[in-house]
Coordinates of C-alpha atoms and ligand atoms in Angstrom, one line a residue:
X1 CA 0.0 0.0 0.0
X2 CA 2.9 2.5 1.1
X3 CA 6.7 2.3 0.6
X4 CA 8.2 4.0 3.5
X5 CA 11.6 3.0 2.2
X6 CA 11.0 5.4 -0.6
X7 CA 10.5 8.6 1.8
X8 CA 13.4 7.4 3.7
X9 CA 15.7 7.7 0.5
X10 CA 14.2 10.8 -0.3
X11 CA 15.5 12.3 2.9
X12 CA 18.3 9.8 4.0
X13 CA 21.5 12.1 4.5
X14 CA 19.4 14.5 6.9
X15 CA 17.8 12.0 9.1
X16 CA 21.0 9.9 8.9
X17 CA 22.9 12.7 10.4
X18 CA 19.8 13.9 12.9
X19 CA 20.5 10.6 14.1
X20 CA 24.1 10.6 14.4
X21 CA 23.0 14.2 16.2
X22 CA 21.0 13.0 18.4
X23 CA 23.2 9.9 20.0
X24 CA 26.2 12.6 20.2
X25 CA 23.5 14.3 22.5
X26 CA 22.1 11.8 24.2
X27 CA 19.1 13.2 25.5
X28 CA 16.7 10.5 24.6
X29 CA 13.3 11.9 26.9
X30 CA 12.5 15.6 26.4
X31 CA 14.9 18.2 25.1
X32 CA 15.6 20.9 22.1
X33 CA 14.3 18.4 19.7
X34 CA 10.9 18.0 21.2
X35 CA 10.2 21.4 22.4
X36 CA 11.4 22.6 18.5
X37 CA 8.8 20.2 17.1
X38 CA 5.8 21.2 19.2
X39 CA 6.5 24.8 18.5
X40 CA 7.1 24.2 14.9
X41 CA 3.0 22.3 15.0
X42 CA 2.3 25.1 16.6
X43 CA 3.4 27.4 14.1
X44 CA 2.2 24.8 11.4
X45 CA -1.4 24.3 12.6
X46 CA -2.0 28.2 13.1
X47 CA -2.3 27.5 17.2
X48 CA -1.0 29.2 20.3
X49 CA 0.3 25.9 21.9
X50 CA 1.1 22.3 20.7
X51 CA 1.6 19.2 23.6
X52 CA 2.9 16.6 22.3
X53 CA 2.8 13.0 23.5
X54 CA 3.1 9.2 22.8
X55 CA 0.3 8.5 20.2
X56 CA -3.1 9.9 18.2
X57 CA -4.9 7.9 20.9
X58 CA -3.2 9.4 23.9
X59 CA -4.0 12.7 22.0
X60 CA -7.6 11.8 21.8
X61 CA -7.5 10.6 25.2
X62 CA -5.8 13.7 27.2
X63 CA -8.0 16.0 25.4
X64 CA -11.6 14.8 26.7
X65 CA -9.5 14.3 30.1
X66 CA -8.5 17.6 30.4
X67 CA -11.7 18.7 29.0
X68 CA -13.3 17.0 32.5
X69 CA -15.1 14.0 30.2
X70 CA -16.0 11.2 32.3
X71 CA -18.8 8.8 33.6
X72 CA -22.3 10.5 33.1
X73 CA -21.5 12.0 30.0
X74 CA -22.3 11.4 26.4
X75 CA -20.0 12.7 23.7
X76 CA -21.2 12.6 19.8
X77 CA -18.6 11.1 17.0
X78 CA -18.9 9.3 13.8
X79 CA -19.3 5.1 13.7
X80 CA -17.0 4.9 10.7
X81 CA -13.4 5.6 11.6
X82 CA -10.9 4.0 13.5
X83 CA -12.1 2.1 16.7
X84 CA -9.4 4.5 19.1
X85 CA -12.2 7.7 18.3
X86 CA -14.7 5.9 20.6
X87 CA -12.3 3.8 22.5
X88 CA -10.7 7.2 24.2
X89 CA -14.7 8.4 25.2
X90 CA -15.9 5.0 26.5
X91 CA -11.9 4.3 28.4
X92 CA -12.7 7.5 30.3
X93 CA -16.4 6.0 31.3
X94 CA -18.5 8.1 29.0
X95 CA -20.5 7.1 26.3
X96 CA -20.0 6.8 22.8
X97 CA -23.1 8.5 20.6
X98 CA -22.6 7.5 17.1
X99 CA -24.1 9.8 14.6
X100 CA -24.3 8.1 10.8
X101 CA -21.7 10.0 8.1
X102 CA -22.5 11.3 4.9
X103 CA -21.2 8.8 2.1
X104 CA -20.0 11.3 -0.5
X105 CA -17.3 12.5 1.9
X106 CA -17.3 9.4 4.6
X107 CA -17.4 12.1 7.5
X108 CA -19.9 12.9 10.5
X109 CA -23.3 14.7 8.2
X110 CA -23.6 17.6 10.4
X111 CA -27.3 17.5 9.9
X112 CA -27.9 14.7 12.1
X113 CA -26.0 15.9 15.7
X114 CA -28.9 17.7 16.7
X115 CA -31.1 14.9 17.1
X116 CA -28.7 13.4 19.1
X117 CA -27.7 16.0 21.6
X118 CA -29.5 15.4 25.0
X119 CA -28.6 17.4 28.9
X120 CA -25.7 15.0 29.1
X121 CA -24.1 15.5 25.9
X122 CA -20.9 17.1 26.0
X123 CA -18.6 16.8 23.5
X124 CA -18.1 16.0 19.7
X125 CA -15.7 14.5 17.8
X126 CA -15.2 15.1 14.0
X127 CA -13.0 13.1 12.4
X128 CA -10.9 14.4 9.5
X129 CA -11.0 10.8 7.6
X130 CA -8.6 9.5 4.9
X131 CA -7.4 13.4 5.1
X132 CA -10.2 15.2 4.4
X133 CA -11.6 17.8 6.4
X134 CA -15.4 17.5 8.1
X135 CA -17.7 19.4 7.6
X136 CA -17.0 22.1 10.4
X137 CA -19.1 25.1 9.7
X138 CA -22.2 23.4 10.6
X139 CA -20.6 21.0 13.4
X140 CA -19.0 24.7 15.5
X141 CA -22.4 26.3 14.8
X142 CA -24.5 23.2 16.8
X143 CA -21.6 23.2 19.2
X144 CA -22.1 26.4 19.9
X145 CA -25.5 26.7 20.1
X146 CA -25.5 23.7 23.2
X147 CA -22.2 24.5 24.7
X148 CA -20.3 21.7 23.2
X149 CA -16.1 20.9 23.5
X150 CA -15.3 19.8 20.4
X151 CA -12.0 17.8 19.6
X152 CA -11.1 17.4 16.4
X153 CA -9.4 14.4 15.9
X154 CA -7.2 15.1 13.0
X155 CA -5.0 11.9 13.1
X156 CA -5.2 11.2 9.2
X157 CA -5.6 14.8 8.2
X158 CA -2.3 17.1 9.0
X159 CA -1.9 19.9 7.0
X160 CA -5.4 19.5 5.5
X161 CA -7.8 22.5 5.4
X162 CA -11.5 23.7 5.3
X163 CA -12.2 27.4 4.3
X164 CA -8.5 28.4 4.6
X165 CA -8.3 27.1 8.0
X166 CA -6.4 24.1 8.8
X167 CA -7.9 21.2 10.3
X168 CA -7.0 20.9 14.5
X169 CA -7.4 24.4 14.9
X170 CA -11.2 24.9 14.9
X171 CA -12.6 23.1 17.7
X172 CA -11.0 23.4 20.9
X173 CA -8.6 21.1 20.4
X174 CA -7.3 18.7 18.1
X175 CA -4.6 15.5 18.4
X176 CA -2.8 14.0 15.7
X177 CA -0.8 10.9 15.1
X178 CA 2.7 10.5 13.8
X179 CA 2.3 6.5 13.7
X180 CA 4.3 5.5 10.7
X181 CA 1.6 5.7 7.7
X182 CA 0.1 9.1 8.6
X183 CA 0.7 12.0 6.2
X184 CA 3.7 13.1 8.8
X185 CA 4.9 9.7 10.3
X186 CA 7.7 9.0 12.5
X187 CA 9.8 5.4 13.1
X188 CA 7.9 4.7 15.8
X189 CA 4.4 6.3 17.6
X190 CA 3.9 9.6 18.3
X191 CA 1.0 12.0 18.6
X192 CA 0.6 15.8 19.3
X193 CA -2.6 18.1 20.8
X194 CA -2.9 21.6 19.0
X195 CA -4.9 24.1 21.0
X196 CA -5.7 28.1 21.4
X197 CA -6.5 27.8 24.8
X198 CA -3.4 28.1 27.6
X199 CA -5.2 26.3 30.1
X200 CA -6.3 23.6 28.1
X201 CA -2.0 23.1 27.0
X202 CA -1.2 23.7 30.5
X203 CA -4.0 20.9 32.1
X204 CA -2.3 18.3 29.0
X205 CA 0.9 19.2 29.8
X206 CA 0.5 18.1 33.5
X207 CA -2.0 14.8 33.2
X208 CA 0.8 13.4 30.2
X209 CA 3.6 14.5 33.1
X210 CA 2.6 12.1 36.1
X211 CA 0.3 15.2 37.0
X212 CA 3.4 17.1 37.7
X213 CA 5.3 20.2 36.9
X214 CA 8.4 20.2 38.7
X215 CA 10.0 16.9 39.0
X216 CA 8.5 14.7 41.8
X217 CA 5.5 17.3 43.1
X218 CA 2.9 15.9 41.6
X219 CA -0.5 17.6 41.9
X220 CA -2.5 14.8 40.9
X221 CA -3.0 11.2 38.9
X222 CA -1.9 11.5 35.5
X223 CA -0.2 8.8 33.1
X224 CA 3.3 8.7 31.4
X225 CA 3.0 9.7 27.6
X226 CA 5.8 11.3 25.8
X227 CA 7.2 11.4 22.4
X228 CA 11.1 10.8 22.8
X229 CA 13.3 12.9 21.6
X230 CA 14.7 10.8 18.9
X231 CA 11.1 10.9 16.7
X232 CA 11.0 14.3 17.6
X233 CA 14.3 14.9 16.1
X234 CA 13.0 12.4 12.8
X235 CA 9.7 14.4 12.5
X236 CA 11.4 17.6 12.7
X237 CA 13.6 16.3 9.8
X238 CA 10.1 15.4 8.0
X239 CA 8.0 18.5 8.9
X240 CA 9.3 20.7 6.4
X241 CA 8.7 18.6 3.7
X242 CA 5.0 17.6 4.5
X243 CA 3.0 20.3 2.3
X244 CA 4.8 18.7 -0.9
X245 CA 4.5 15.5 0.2
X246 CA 0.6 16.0 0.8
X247 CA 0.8 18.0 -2.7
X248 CA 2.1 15.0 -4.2
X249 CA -0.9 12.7 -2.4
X250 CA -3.4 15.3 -4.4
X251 CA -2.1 15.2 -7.5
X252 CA -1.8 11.1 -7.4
X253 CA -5.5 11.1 -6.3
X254 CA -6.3 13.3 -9.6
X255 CA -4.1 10.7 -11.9
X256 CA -6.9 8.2 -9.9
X257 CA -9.5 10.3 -10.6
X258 CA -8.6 10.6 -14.6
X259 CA -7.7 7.2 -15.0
X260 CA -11.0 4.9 -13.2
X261 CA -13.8 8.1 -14.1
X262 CA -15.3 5.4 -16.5
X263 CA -15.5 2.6 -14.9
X264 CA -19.1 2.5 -13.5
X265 CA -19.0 -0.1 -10.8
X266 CA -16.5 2.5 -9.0
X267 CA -17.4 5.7 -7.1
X268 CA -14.8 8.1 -6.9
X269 CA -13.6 10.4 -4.1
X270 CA -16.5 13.1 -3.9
X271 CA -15.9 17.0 -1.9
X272 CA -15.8 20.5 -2.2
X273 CA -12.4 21.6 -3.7
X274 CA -13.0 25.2 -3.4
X275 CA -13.7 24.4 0.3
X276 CA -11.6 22.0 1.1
X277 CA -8.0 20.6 0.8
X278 CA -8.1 16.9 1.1
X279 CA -4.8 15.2 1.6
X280 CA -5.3 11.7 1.1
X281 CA -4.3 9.5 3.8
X282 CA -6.4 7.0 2.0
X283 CA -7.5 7.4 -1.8
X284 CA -10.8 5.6 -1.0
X285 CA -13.8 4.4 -3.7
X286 CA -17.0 2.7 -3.3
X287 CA -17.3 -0.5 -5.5
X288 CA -20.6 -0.4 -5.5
X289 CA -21.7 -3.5 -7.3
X290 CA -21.9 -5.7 -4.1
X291 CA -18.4 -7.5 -4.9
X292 CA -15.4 -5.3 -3.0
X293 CA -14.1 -8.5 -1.7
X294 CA -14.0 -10.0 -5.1
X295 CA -11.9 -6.8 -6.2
X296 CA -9.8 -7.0 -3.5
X297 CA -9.0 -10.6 -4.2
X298 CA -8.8 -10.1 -8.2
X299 CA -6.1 -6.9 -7.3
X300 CA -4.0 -9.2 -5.1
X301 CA -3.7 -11.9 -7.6
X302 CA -2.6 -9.4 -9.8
X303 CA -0.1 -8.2 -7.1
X304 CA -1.9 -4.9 -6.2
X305 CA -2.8 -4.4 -2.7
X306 CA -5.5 -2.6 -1.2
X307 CA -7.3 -2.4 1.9
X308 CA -10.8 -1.9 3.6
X309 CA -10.1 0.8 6.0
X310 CA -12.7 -0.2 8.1
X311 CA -14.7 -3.5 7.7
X312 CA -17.0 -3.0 10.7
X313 CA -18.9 0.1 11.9
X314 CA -18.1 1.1 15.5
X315 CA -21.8 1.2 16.7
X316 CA -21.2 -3.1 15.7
X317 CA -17.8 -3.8 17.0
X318 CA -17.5 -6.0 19.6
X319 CA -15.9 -4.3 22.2
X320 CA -19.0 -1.4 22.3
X321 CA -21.5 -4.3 22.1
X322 CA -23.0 -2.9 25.7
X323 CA -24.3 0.5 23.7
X324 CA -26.7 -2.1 22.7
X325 CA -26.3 -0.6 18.8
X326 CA -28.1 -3.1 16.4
X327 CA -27.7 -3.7 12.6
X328 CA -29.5 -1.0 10.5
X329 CA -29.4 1.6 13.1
X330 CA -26.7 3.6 11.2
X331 CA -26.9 2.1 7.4
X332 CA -25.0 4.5 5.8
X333 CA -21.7 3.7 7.6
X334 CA -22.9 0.3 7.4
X335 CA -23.3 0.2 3.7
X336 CA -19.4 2.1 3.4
X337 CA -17.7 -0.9 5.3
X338 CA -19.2 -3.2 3.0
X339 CA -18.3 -0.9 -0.5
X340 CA -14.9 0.7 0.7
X341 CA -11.6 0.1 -0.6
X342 CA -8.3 2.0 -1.1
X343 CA -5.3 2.1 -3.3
X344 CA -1.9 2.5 -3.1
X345 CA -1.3 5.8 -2.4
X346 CA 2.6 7.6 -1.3
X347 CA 3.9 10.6 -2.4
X348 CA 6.8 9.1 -4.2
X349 CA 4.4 6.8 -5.9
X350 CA 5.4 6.6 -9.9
X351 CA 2.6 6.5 -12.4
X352 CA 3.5 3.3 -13.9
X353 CA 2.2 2.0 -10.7
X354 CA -1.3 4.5 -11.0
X355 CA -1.5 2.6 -14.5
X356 CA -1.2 -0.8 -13.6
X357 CA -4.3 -0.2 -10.9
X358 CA -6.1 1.7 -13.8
X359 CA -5.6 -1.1 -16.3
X360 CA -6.1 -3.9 -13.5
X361 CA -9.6 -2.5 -12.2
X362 CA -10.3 -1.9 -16.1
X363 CA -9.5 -5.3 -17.1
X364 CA -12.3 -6.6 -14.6
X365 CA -15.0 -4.9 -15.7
X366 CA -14.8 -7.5 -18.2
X367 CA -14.3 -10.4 -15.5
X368 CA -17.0 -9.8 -12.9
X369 CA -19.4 -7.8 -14.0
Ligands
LIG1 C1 -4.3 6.7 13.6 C2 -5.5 7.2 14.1 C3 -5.7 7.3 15.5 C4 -4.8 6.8 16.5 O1 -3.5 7.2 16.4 P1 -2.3 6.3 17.0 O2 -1.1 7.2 16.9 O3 -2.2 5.1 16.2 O4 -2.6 6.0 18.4 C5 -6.9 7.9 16.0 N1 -7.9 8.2 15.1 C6 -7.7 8.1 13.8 C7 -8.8 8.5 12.9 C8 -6.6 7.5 13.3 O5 -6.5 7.3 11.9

């Protein structure tokens, strides 16, 4: 699907010698490197104050702690995207209130929070899937209007925008992953909060610090999350480089685009371009004839990968089976884990390689259907 060999060519000498940097330092926890990187997000993500910490889901997860989320509340997010969205709401004993998405852009519709708000809702959570922004206007405007937090979980999405703006840096908050396949990735796990608000940066700062400030006073319970210095010091290598790289997803996703247009068993990536810039975590289609898992299975035999990011609904997954959820409650997430799939898709991606899944997918129209 990706070939993280290829970016680490691209870029070798530099992170090669950050490395070297680095071990002549030998400050492995904290440091220059980590404090550059958060205010270079900062500065990226046009915020006051970036935290960063050990993963997307720690991100996810000290935000709605900070925010005082916890047992008696209800917090409103989408059913289709990965399970950690729901998992961080439900670990801090709140509940999960899924809200179906809209299938053209595979995000939270906006028109349906409403309904779901009740006196113990508290919180949403858009996520920015496969890189493209949610539908934010509409989501801050009901937030508003009931007092809402909102946390934009912005994992797949960095450097993405909606209306000029860039996605993290609307809601209150908003965490993002470095795991290896995001759009910025580091050799390891990683994750960083973006937020305007000083107290909110200050409150994350202590719960990821054992609940302290100064070394060994510590004010209250917290947890242990930290990105070390040496992904800080890879990802600061990276960070300059990630609006070409995500300028290189978009242009791959138009080759895409081009190339499958005609085949009518496929629907293509669907949003608003003069509102949005999608960066294509994912380049995700619908097939929509009822046989993705033959697709799948044809593509691998002709050596193609691809990959159903994600097979189950999180209203249906196992693990939230006490929200009592049933089939059919949310069909329009239901129906994209049965159609989606998505292509190869890296910045240093040739075209021969766009081609061969043009003329692959081409070639069974005359198979299957
Ligand atoms: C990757 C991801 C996360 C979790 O990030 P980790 O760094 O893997 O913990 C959360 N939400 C979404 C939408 C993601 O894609």
């Amino acid at each position: 699907m990706i070939d993280l060999y290829a970016q680490y060519l691209s870029i070798k000498q530099d992170i090669d010698s950050t490395l070297q940097t680095v071990f002549k330092k030998s400050t492995f926890i904290g440091g220059d490197y980590v404090e550059k990187l958060e205010a270079n997000i900062a500065q990226y993500c046009q915020t006051k104050y970036a935290v960063s910490c050990a993963s997307g889901t720690d991100a996810l997860y000290l935000s709605l702690w900070a925010l005082g989320v916890g047992p008696e509340d209800e917090v409103i997010t989408t059913p289709f995207t990965f399970f950690a969205t729901a998992e961080v709401i439900a670990r801090l004993g709140a509940t999960p209130i899924f809200v179906d998405i809209d299938t053209d852009t595979f995000n939270i519709n906006p028109n349906l929070i409403e309904t779901r708000i009740t006196k113990k809702t508290k919180a949403i959570i858009p996520v920015h899937l496969f890189g493209l922004s949610a539908d934010m206007n509409p989501i801050m405007k009901v937030a508003k209007k009931y007092r809402l937090y909102v946390i934009e979980d912005a994992c797949q999405a960095i450097g993405a925008m909606y209306q000029n703006k860039k996605v993290g840096a609307m809601g209150d908050i908003g965490g993002f992953s470095f795991y290896p396949t995001k759009n910025l990735g580091a050799y390891g796990d990683g994750g960083m909060v973006v937020t305007n608000q000083q107290l909110l940066a200050d409150k994350i700062r202590l719960l990821k610090n054992h609940g302290s400030k100064k070394k060994y006073c510590n004010e209250e319970i917290g947890i242990s999350s930290r990105l070390d210095a040496l992904q800080a010091a890879m990802l600061s290598v990276k960070l300059p480089y990630i609006d070409s790289w995500n300028n290189k997803r978009i242009k791959i996703s138009k080759k895409y685009h081009n190339l499958l247009s005609d085949i009518p068993w496929i629907k293509l990536p669907k949003y608003d371009e003069t509102k949005c810039k999608h960066v294509f975590n994912q380049y995700t289609v619908l097939i929509t004839n009822g046989k993705r898992n033959l697709v799948q299975s044809k593509l691998l035999e002709n050596g193609i990968a691809s990959t159903v990011y994600y097979p189950i609904p999180l209203h249906l997954i196992k693990a939230l089976s006490y929200l009592k959820y049933k089939k059919g409650d949310l069909p329009r997430a239901e129906q994209a884990c049965e159609e989606v799939l998505s292509f190869p898709l890296y910045p240093e991606m040739d075209d021969k390689k766009i081609i061969t899944v043009s003329k692959t997918l081409h070639s069974l129209s005359k198979i299957i259907f």
